[in-house]
Amino acid sequence: MTYKDPGKPAKERAEHLLGLMTLEEKAAQLVQPFGWQAYEHTDGEITLTEDFKRRVAEAGVGSLYGMLRADPWTGVTLASGLSPRQGAEAVNAIQRYAIGNSRLGIPILIGEECSHGHMAIGATVFPVPLSLGSSWNVDLYREMCRAVALETRSQGGTVTYSPVLDVVRDPRWGRTEECFGEDAYLISELAVASVEGLQGESLSSRESVGATLKHFVGYGSSEGGRNAGPVHMGWRELLEVDLLPFKKAVGAGAVSIMPAYNEIDGVPCTANTALMEDILRGAWGFEGLVITDCGAIEMLAAGHDVAEDGLDASVQAITAGIDMEMSGAMFGEHLVNAVHTGKLAVEVLDRAVQRVLELKFKLGLFEQPYADPEAAEKFIGSSRHRELARKLAAESIILLKNEGGTLPLNAGAGGNSGRTGNEGTGAGSAGISGTGSRDACVGPGGKDSGGSGKVAVIGPNADAPYNQLGDYTSPQQRSSIVTVLDGIRGKLGPERVLYAPGCRIKGDDREGFEAALACAVQADTVVLALGGSSARDFGEGTIDLKTGASQVTEHSWSDMDCGEGIDRISLALSGVQLELFKELHKLGKPLIVVYINGRPVSEPWIEEHADAILEAWYPGQEGGHAVADILFGDVNPSGRLTISWPKDAGQLPVYYNGKRSRGKRYLEADSQPRYPFGFGLGYTSFSYADLIVEPQAIAAGETATVSITVTNTGEREGAEVVQLYISDVASKVSRPAKELKGFRKITLSPGEAQTVEFEVGAEQLQYIGPDYRPVVEPGAFKVLVGSHVNDVREAALEVKEGAHGTD
């Protein structure tokens, strides 16, 4: 039969199979039930549920969501969940049953969450996307995506619901951590790398998964930073900014798209024909699958209120271009009836089914539907992937402040006399030496009032494993996570490290202050791990603030102040964390703050009084090693901000590429962020010289070469992110003062110089013009190159009459 012939094109095979299907079988292909409800796992035995068997017998099962997902929402725990091998075996049992017990033997599409690692037990937990973006290392991120694809496919997952390509406009939004940042160009570069990494050279490879771009579109611009809130955005900005990463990723071959929950100008994305049909499929030529977010169709009738009921919502969604519903509640109940009652044309249904089947054929599921348990056991959570996670975390950590060269710390030198006057460059060192008590603030000799060569590691995020992993994370064995405390002990030995949590992320409990201060008094240096938490309730209990020990109590405690659905009105630290900092500051010890969090923190007092500040975001399971590598100078910080860091939430929005007319200041302060886009310090210094644009005038179809020489003027090897910005001096439509249009991350030895080049042409100079089409207007442009958006060198470029944009 044609559909079983692997030599035939996917389109032809899908058309043939579609012609053999009943209406009920077609509708079943568009429904994606929750996968963890398809099986039961008891005493090591995997059995399929009767509900799953019923679905297979009635019309087949098109797809399963999160079959391998484990977290508090699914109810799958370390005890009840599946090991990598068991997960692969469970997928095989499900596929085998579906193929063998359905009329046409159609395999199931297994969709998984993989934003920063496969959300399954045992999988590698990489840094969150906000952290990954801060590395500015596109190649390393692509390598991570290859690792994620291998771990996911070896266990049977075939499509992932990543990357997240939302452009962040308000960091109060709880899902800021899931995004790469605020700049569409940077996000676009990472989007392409994600598609290339996840999908590889062939979708049918045992090392590839289909990428799903989300959330299409404008999700990061919701009203007030509230999740899924309305978006007030004109078509020009939509085309120019928020749609750009999706367009680039579609061009790279992405096979799946997920519309956002939000509405734009009153039209929900889930039912937006202009977005899904006119732009996505019409203008961009996308031929892949469009799948909803969970519950999005229900929101049309109960939330947006643009549909009368579930039937109306289902018809609106599929007519607008939706092919599959995650959760399947609406499509499963209404599609067949909609066709029977004449409310839905069967041709519209067939169009969606065709797309689902084509993707299955392209993924090679009809030839190889099964996972590889041996590969799953070998590759998932491998030492190679852990090392990659550590490298990514280290490259993503941003040094925001380094007063008087407080960092790096020197584990071999005594006292803190190593500090030099190289403020902001980190050229000196603060020493940590000697011996002390193990793990407690009271050692064999009793309390010590002065420095005795120890470091105190304090704070609610110093030894809180789940707090450093971010949202969309599976349950973890404690031994698989390296906390900041673990990392520093690994550098110095446990006998030289004192620890106290001090307080929790949230709440007003100060009972841990006394123990924290007792630790700090005995230490030469204090490392204070503050920030936030996106950790769901994994049943790990709470922590004893006096001893730092974990406690299991009858009362649950959540420190979660970030993550999906956790939006804030403030960017200040939660709870009494600021008070803890102030108390420790009174001791006069070198005080280093390590932020572990999912959004920028606005705490002016800390920014003024801390000796050094590191921003680690949520650095993943190897985060503690990465932080320690930075603290002790084994790695020179090279992370750079991808999101502007406001002084106060009242400044928002503060993203760097706002319009020139946005205003200069408020009554209380100017409108500039505390730390600008692209900013980050290191332990060496760089100089920029000889900015050249050649030629200085170009015509249509021509490009100019921009070159600049960067020199490492410090005493350590280090990496610099060289950033290119373009400014259109005058335009028919108002423009941002500066826009990122290129970057290079380079590594230089002390004294080494390198000439960095960029090509500037229509793609870098165009904007969406008065007719809503790309245009390059003749006239003057500024070419700006430097270390961040507010530290640039400038040269002129002239565009002659006759230049034009690119579609």
Coordinates of C-alpha atoms in Angstrom, one line a residue, residues 296-665:
A296 CA -6.3 27.4 24.7
I297 CA -9.4 26.4 22.8
E298 CA -11.5 26.4 26.0
M299 CA -10.3 30.0 26.6
L300 CA -12.0 31.1 23.4
A301 CA -15.4 30.3 25.1
A302 CA -14.4 31.0 28.7
G303 CA -11.7 33.7 29.0
H304 CA -11.7 35.6 25.7
D305 CA -15.4 35.0 25.3
V306 CA -15.3 35.1 21.5
A307 CA -17.1 31.8 21.1
E308 CA -20.5 30.7 22.3
D309 CA -19.4 27.3 23.5
G310 CA -16.9 24.5 23.0
L311 CA -18.3 23.5 19.6
D312 CA -18.1 27.1 18.3
A313 CA -14.6 27.4 19.8
S314 CA -13.4 24.2 18.1
V315 CA -14.8 25.2 14.7
Q316 CA -13.2 28.7 15.0
A317 CA -9.8 27.3 15.9
I318 CA -9.5 24.6 13.3
T319 CA -10.9 26.9 10.6
A320 CA -8.3 29.6 11.5
G321 CA -5.5 27.0 11.1
I322 CA -5.1 24.9 14.2
D323 CA -4.3 21.3 13.4
M324 CA -4.1 19.6 16.8
E325 CA -5.3 20.4 20.3
M326 CA -3.1 19.8 23.3
S327 CA -5.2 18.0 25.9
G328 CA -7.8 17.4 23.3
A329 CA -10.8 18.2 25.4
M330 CA -12.6 20.3 22.8
F331 CA -11.6 18.7 19.6
G332 CA -12.2 15.2 21.0
E333 CA -15.7 16.2 22.0
H334 CA -16.9 18.4 19.1
L335 CA -15.1 17.9 15.8
V336 CA -17.1 14.8 14.6
N337 CA -20.4 16.5 15.6
A338 CA -19.4 19.7 13.9
V339 CA -18.9 17.9 10.6
H340 CA -22.2 15.9 11.0
T341 CA -24.2 19.1 11.7
G342 CA -22.6 21.0 8.8
K343 CA -20.8 23.5 11.0
L344 CA -17.4 22.3 9.8
A345 CA -16.5 21.4 6.3
V346 CA -14.8 18.0 6.1
E347 CA -12.2 19.6 3.8
V348 CA -11.0 21.7 6.7
L349 CA -10.7 18.7 8.9
D350 CA -8.9 16.8 6.2
R351 CA -6.4 19.6 5.8
A352 CA -5.4 19.4 9.5
V353 CA -5.2 15.5 9.4
Q354 CA -3.0 15.7 6.3
R355 CA -0.5 17.9 8.2
V356 CA -0.4 15.6 11.2
L357 CA 0.2 12.5 9.0
E358 CA 2.9 14.2 7.0
L359 CA 4.8 15.1 10.1
K360 CA 4.6 11.5 11.3
F361 CA 6.0 10.2 8.0
K362 CA 8.8 12.8 8.0
L363 CA 9.8 11.7 11.5
G364 CA 10.1 8.1 10.2
L365 CA 7.5 6.8 12.7
F366 CA 5.9 4.4 10.3
E367 CA 9.3 2.7 9.8
Q368 CA 10.7 3.1 13.3
P369 CA 8.1 4.0 15.9
Y370 CA 10.1 2.5 18.8
A371 CA 12.5 4.0 21.3
D372 CA 15.9 2.5 22.1
P373 CA 16.2 1.5 25.8
E374 CA 19.9 0.9 25.6
A375 CA 20.5 4.3 24.1
A376 CA 18.3 5.9 26.6
E377 CA 20.2 4.3 29.4
K378 CA 23.5 5.3 27.9
F379 CA 22.9 8.9 26.8
I380 CA 20.3 10.4 29.2
G381 CA 22.0 12.3 31.9
S382 CA 25.5 11.3 30.7
S383 CA 28.7 12.8 32.0
R384 CA 29.3 14.5 28.7
H385 CA 25.9 16.2 28.9
R386 CA 26.5 17.2 32.5
E387 CA 29.8 18.8 31.5
L388 CA 28.1 20.7 28.7
A389 CA 25.5 21.9 31.2
R390 CA 28.4 23.2 33.4
K391 CA 30.1 25.0 30.6
L392 CA 26.8 26.6 29.5
A393 CA 26.1 27.7 33.0
A394 CA 29.5 29.2 33.4
E395 CA 29.4 31.1 30.1
S396 CA 26.0 32.5 31.1
I397 CA 26.9 33.9 34.5
I398 CA 27.1 37.7 34.4
L399 CA 29.4 39.7 36.6
L400 CA 27.4 42.9 37.4
K401 CA 29.7 44.5 39.9
N402 CA 33.2 43.9 41.2
E403 CA 34.3 46.7 43.5
G404 CA 38.0 46.9 43.9
G405 CA 38.7 43.6 42.4
T406 CA 36.9 41.6 45.0
L407 CA 36.7 38.7 42.6
P408 CA 38.1 36.3 41.8
L409 CA 38.7 34.7 45.1
N410 CA 42.0 33.0 45.6
A411 CA 41.7 29.8 47.5
G412 CA 45.5 29.7 48.3
A413 CA 46.1 33.3 49.6
G414 CA 45.5 34.4 53.1
G415 CA 43.1 37.2 54.1
N416 CA 41.7 39.6 51.6
S417 CA 44.9 41.6 51.0
G418 CA 45.0 40.5 47.4
R419 CA 42.4 43.1 46.4
T420 CA 43.7 45.7 44.0
G421 CA 42.2 48.9 42.8
N422 CA 41.0 47.6 39.5
E423 CA 37.4 48.4 40.1
G424 CA 35.0 46.9 37.7
T425 CA 37.6 44.7 36.0
G426 CA 38.1 42.1 38.7
A427 CA 41.8 42.1 38.3
G428 CA 42.6 41.4 42.0
S429 CA 41.7 38.6 44.3
A430 CA 40.3 38.1 47.8
G431 CA 41.9 35.2 49.5
I432 CA 40.4 32.3 51.4
S433 CA 42.8 30.1 53.3
G434 CA 43.4 28.3 56.6
T435 CA 41.2 25.6 58.2
G436 CA 38.0 25.8 60.2
S437 CA 35.0 23.8 61.3
R438 CA 33.1 21.5 59.0
D439 CA 29.6 22.4 57.9
A440 CA 28.8 24.4 61.0
C441 CA 29.3 27.9 62.4
V442 CA 30.7 26.6 65.7
G443 CA 34.0 24.7 65.2
P444 CA 36.2 22.8 67.5
G445 CA 37.6 26.0 68.9
G446 CA 34.3 27.7 69.5
K447 CA 33.1 31.0 68.0
D448 CA 35.7 33.0 66.2
S449 CA 35.4 36.8 66.0
G450 CA 37.9 37.3 63.2
G451 CA 38.9 36.0 59.8
S452 CA 40.4 32.5 60.0
G453 CA 40.6 31.6 56.4
K454 CA 37.0 30.5 55.9
V455 CA 34.2 31.4 53.6
A456 CA 30.6 31.7 54.8
V457 CA 28.0 30.5 52.3
I458 CA 24.7 32.0 53.3
G459 CA 21.3 32.6 51.8
P460 CA 18.1 30.8 50.8
N461 CA 19.5 29.8 47.5
A462 CA 22.9 28.6 48.8
D463 CA 21.8 25.0 49.1
A464 CA 18.3 24.8 47.7
P465 CA 18.6 22.3 44.7
Y466 CA 15.2 22.9 43.1
N467 CA 15.5 26.7 43.4
Q468 CA 18.4 26.7 40.8
L469 CA 16.6 24.6 38.2
G470 CA 13.8 26.8 37.0
D471 CA 10.3 26.0 36.0
Y472 CA 9.5 23.0 33.7
T473 CA 11.8 20.7 35.6
S474 CA 11.3 17.1 36.6
P475 CA 11.9 15.6 40.1
Q476 CA 15.6 15.1 40.8
Q477 CA 17.8 12.9 42.9
R478 CA 19.7 15.2 45.3
S479 CA 23.0 13.7 44.2
S480 CA 22.4 14.9 40.7
I481 CA 22.3 18.6 41.6
V482 CA 25.3 20.7 42.5
T483 CA 24.3 23.7 44.6
V484 CA 26.4 26.8 45.3
L485 CA 27.4 25.3 48.6
D486 CA 28.4 22.1 47.0
G487 CA 30.4 23.9 44.4
I488 CA 32.3 26.0 46.9
R489 CA 33.0 23.0 49.1
G490 CA 34.3 21.3 46.1
K491 CA 36.9 24.1 45.6
L492 CA 37.9 24.5 49.2
G493 CA 37.0 21.3 51.0
P494 CA 34.1 21.2 53.5
E495 CA 36.2 22.0 56.5
R496 CA 36.8 25.6 55.2
V497 CA 33.2 26.4 54.4
L498 CA 30.5 27.6 56.8
Y499 CA 26.8 27.5 55.9
A500 CA 23.5 28.9 57.1
P501 CA 20.4 29.6 55.0
G502 CA 19.5 32.7 56.9
C503 CA 16.0 33.0 55.6
R504 CA 13.6 31.6 53.0
I505 CA 12.8 33.2 49.7
K506 CA 9.4 34.3 50.9
G507 CA 7.9 35.0 54.3
D508 CA 9.0 37.1 57.3
D509 CA 10.8 34.5 59.4
R510 CA 14.0 35.9 60.7
E511 CA 14.9 33.1 63.1
G512 CA 17.8 32.1 60.8
F513 CA 19.6 35.5 61.0
E514 CA 21.5 34.6 64.2
A515 CA 23.0 31.5 62.7
A516 CA 23.9 33.3 59.5
L517 CA 25.6 36.1 61.4
A518 CA 27.5 33.6 63.5
C519 CA 28.8 32.0 60.3
A520 CA 29.8 35.3 58.8
V521 CA 31.7 36.5 61.9
Q522 CA 34.0 33.5 61.5
A523 CA 34.7 34.0 57.8
D524 CA 37.0 36.1 55.8
T525 CA 34.5 36.4 52.9
V526 CA 30.7 36.0 52.7
V527 CA 29.0 34.6 49.6
L528 CA 25.3 35.4 49.8
A529 CA 23.0 33.5 47.5
L530 CA 19.8 35.4 47.1
G531 CA 17.1 35.6 44.4
G532 CA 13.9 33.8 43.7
S533 CA 12.4 30.3 43.0
S534 CA 10.4 28.8 40.3
A535 CA 10.3 25.4 42.1
R536 CA 7.0 23.6 42.2
D537 CA 6.1 21.6 45.3
F538 CA 8.1 18.4 44.8
G539 CA 7.2 17.2 48.3
E540 CA 10.7 17.9 49.6
G541 CA 9.5 19.6 52.8
T542 CA 11.1 22.8 54.0
I543 CA 14.4 23.8 55.7
D544 CA 15.4 24.5 59.3
L545 CA 16.6 28.1 59.3
K546 CA 18.7 27.5 62.4
T547 CA 20.6 24.4 61.2
G548 CA 20.1 24.4 57.4
A549 CA 18.8 20.9 57.5
S550 CA 15.9 19.7 55.4
Q551 CA 12.6 19.2 57.3
V552 CA 9.6 17.1 56.4
T553 CA 6.6 18.7 58.0
E554 CA 2.8 18.4 57.8
H555 CA 2.6 21.9 56.4
S556 CA 3.7 22.5 52.8
W557 CA 5.8 25.6 52.1
S558 CA 6.3 27.1 48.7
D559 CA 9.0 29.7 48.0
M560 CA 7.9 30.0 44.4
D561 CA 7.8 33.6 43.3
C562 CA 8.5 33.1 39.6
G563 CA 7.5 30.7 36.8
E564 CA 4.4 30.2 34.7
G565 CA 1.4 32.0 36.3
I566 CA 3.6 33.7 39.0
D567 CA 3.7 37.4 37.9
R568 CA 4.7 40.1 40.3
I569 CA 3.9 43.8 40.9
S570 CA 7.5 44.4 42.1
L571 CA 11.0 43.4 41.1
A572 CA 12.3 43.6 44.7
L573 CA 13.5 40.5 46.5
S574 CA 10.7 38.6 48.2
G575 CA 10.6 38.0 52.0
V576 CA 13.3 39.3 54.3
Q577 CA 16.3 38.7 52.0
L578 CA 17.2 42.4 51.8
E579 CA 17.2 42.6 55.6
L580 CA 19.5 39.6 55.8
F581 CA 21.9 41.4 53.4
K582 CA 21.8 44.5 55.5
E583 CA 22.6 42.6 58.7
L584 CA 25.5 40.9 57.1
H585 CA 26.8 44.1 55.6
K586 CA 27.2 45.6 59.1
L587 CA 30.0 43.1 59.8
G588 CA 32.3 44.8 57.3
K589 CA 33.3 41.5 55.6
P590 CA 33.7 41.3 51.8
L591 CA 30.2 40.5 50.7
I592 CA 29.6 38.8 47.4
V593 CA 26.0 38.4 46.2
V594 CA 25.0 35.6 43.9
Y595 CA 21.6 36.0 42.4
I596 CA 19.8 32.8 41.4
N597 CA 16.5 33.9 39.9
G598 CA 14.2 34.0 36.9
R599 CA 14.0 37.8 36.3
P600 CA 16.0 40.9 37.1
V601 CA 16.1 42.1 40.7
S602 CA 15.6 45.7 41.7
E603 CA 17.4 46.3 45.0
P604 CA 19.3 49.6 44.9
W605 CA 20.7 49.2 48.4
I606 CA 22.4 45.9 47.5
E607 CA 23.7 47.3 44.2
E608 CA 25.3 50.1 46.2
H609 CA 26.7 48.2 49.1
A610 CA 27.7 44.7 47.8
D611 CA 31.3 44.3 47.0
A612 CA 30.5 42.0 44.0
I613 CA 27.3 40.8 42.3
L614 CA 27.0 37.8 40.1
E615 CA 23.8 37.0 38.2
A616 CA 23.5 33.3 37.6
W617 CA 19.7 33.2 36.6
Y618 CA 18.6 29.5 37.1
P619 CA 21.9 27.8 36.1
G620 CA 20.6 24.2 36.1
Q621 CA 21.9 21.0 37.8
E622 CA 25.6 22.0 37.4
G623 CA 25.0 25.5 38.5
G624 CA 26.9 25.2 41.7
H625 CA 30.1 24.1 39.9
A626 CA 29.7 27.0 37.4
V627 CA 29.2 29.6 40.1
A628 CA 32.3 28.3 42.0
D629 CA 34.3 28.2 38.7
I630 CA 33.5 31.9 38.3
L631 CA 34.1 32.9 42.0
F632 CA 37.5 31.3 42.1
G633 CA 38.6 32.5 38.7
D634 CA 38.8 29.0 37.0
V635 CA 36.4 30.6 34.4
N636 CA 36.5 34.3 33.5
P637 CA 32.9 35.7 33.4
S638 CA 31.7 36.2 29.9
G639 CA 27.9 36.3 30.3
R640 CA 26.1 39.5 29.1
L641 CA 22.7 40.8 29.8
T642 CA 20.0 40.0 27.2
I643 CA 17.4 42.0 29.2
S644 CA 17.8 45.6 30.5
W645 CA 18.0 45.6 34.3
P646 CA 15.6 48.3 35.7
K647 CA 16.4 50.5 38.7
D648 CA 12.7 50.2 39.7
A649 CA 9.6 48.5 38.4
G650 CA 8.1 51.9 38.0
Q651 CA 10.5 52.4 35.0
L652 CA 8.9 49.6 33.0
P653 CA 9.1 49.2 30.1
V654 CA 12.8 49.8 30.0
Y655 CA 13.9 47.6 27.1
Y656 CA 16.8 49.2 25.2
N657 CA 15.3 49.5 21.7
G658 CA 12.3 51.6 22.6
K659 CA 11.4 54.6 20.4
R660 CA 13.3 57.8 20.6
S661 CA 10.2 59.6 21.8
R662 CA 9.8 57.5 24.9
G663 CA 11.1 60.3 27.2
K664 CA 14.2 60.9 29.2
R665 CA 13.3 60.7 32.9

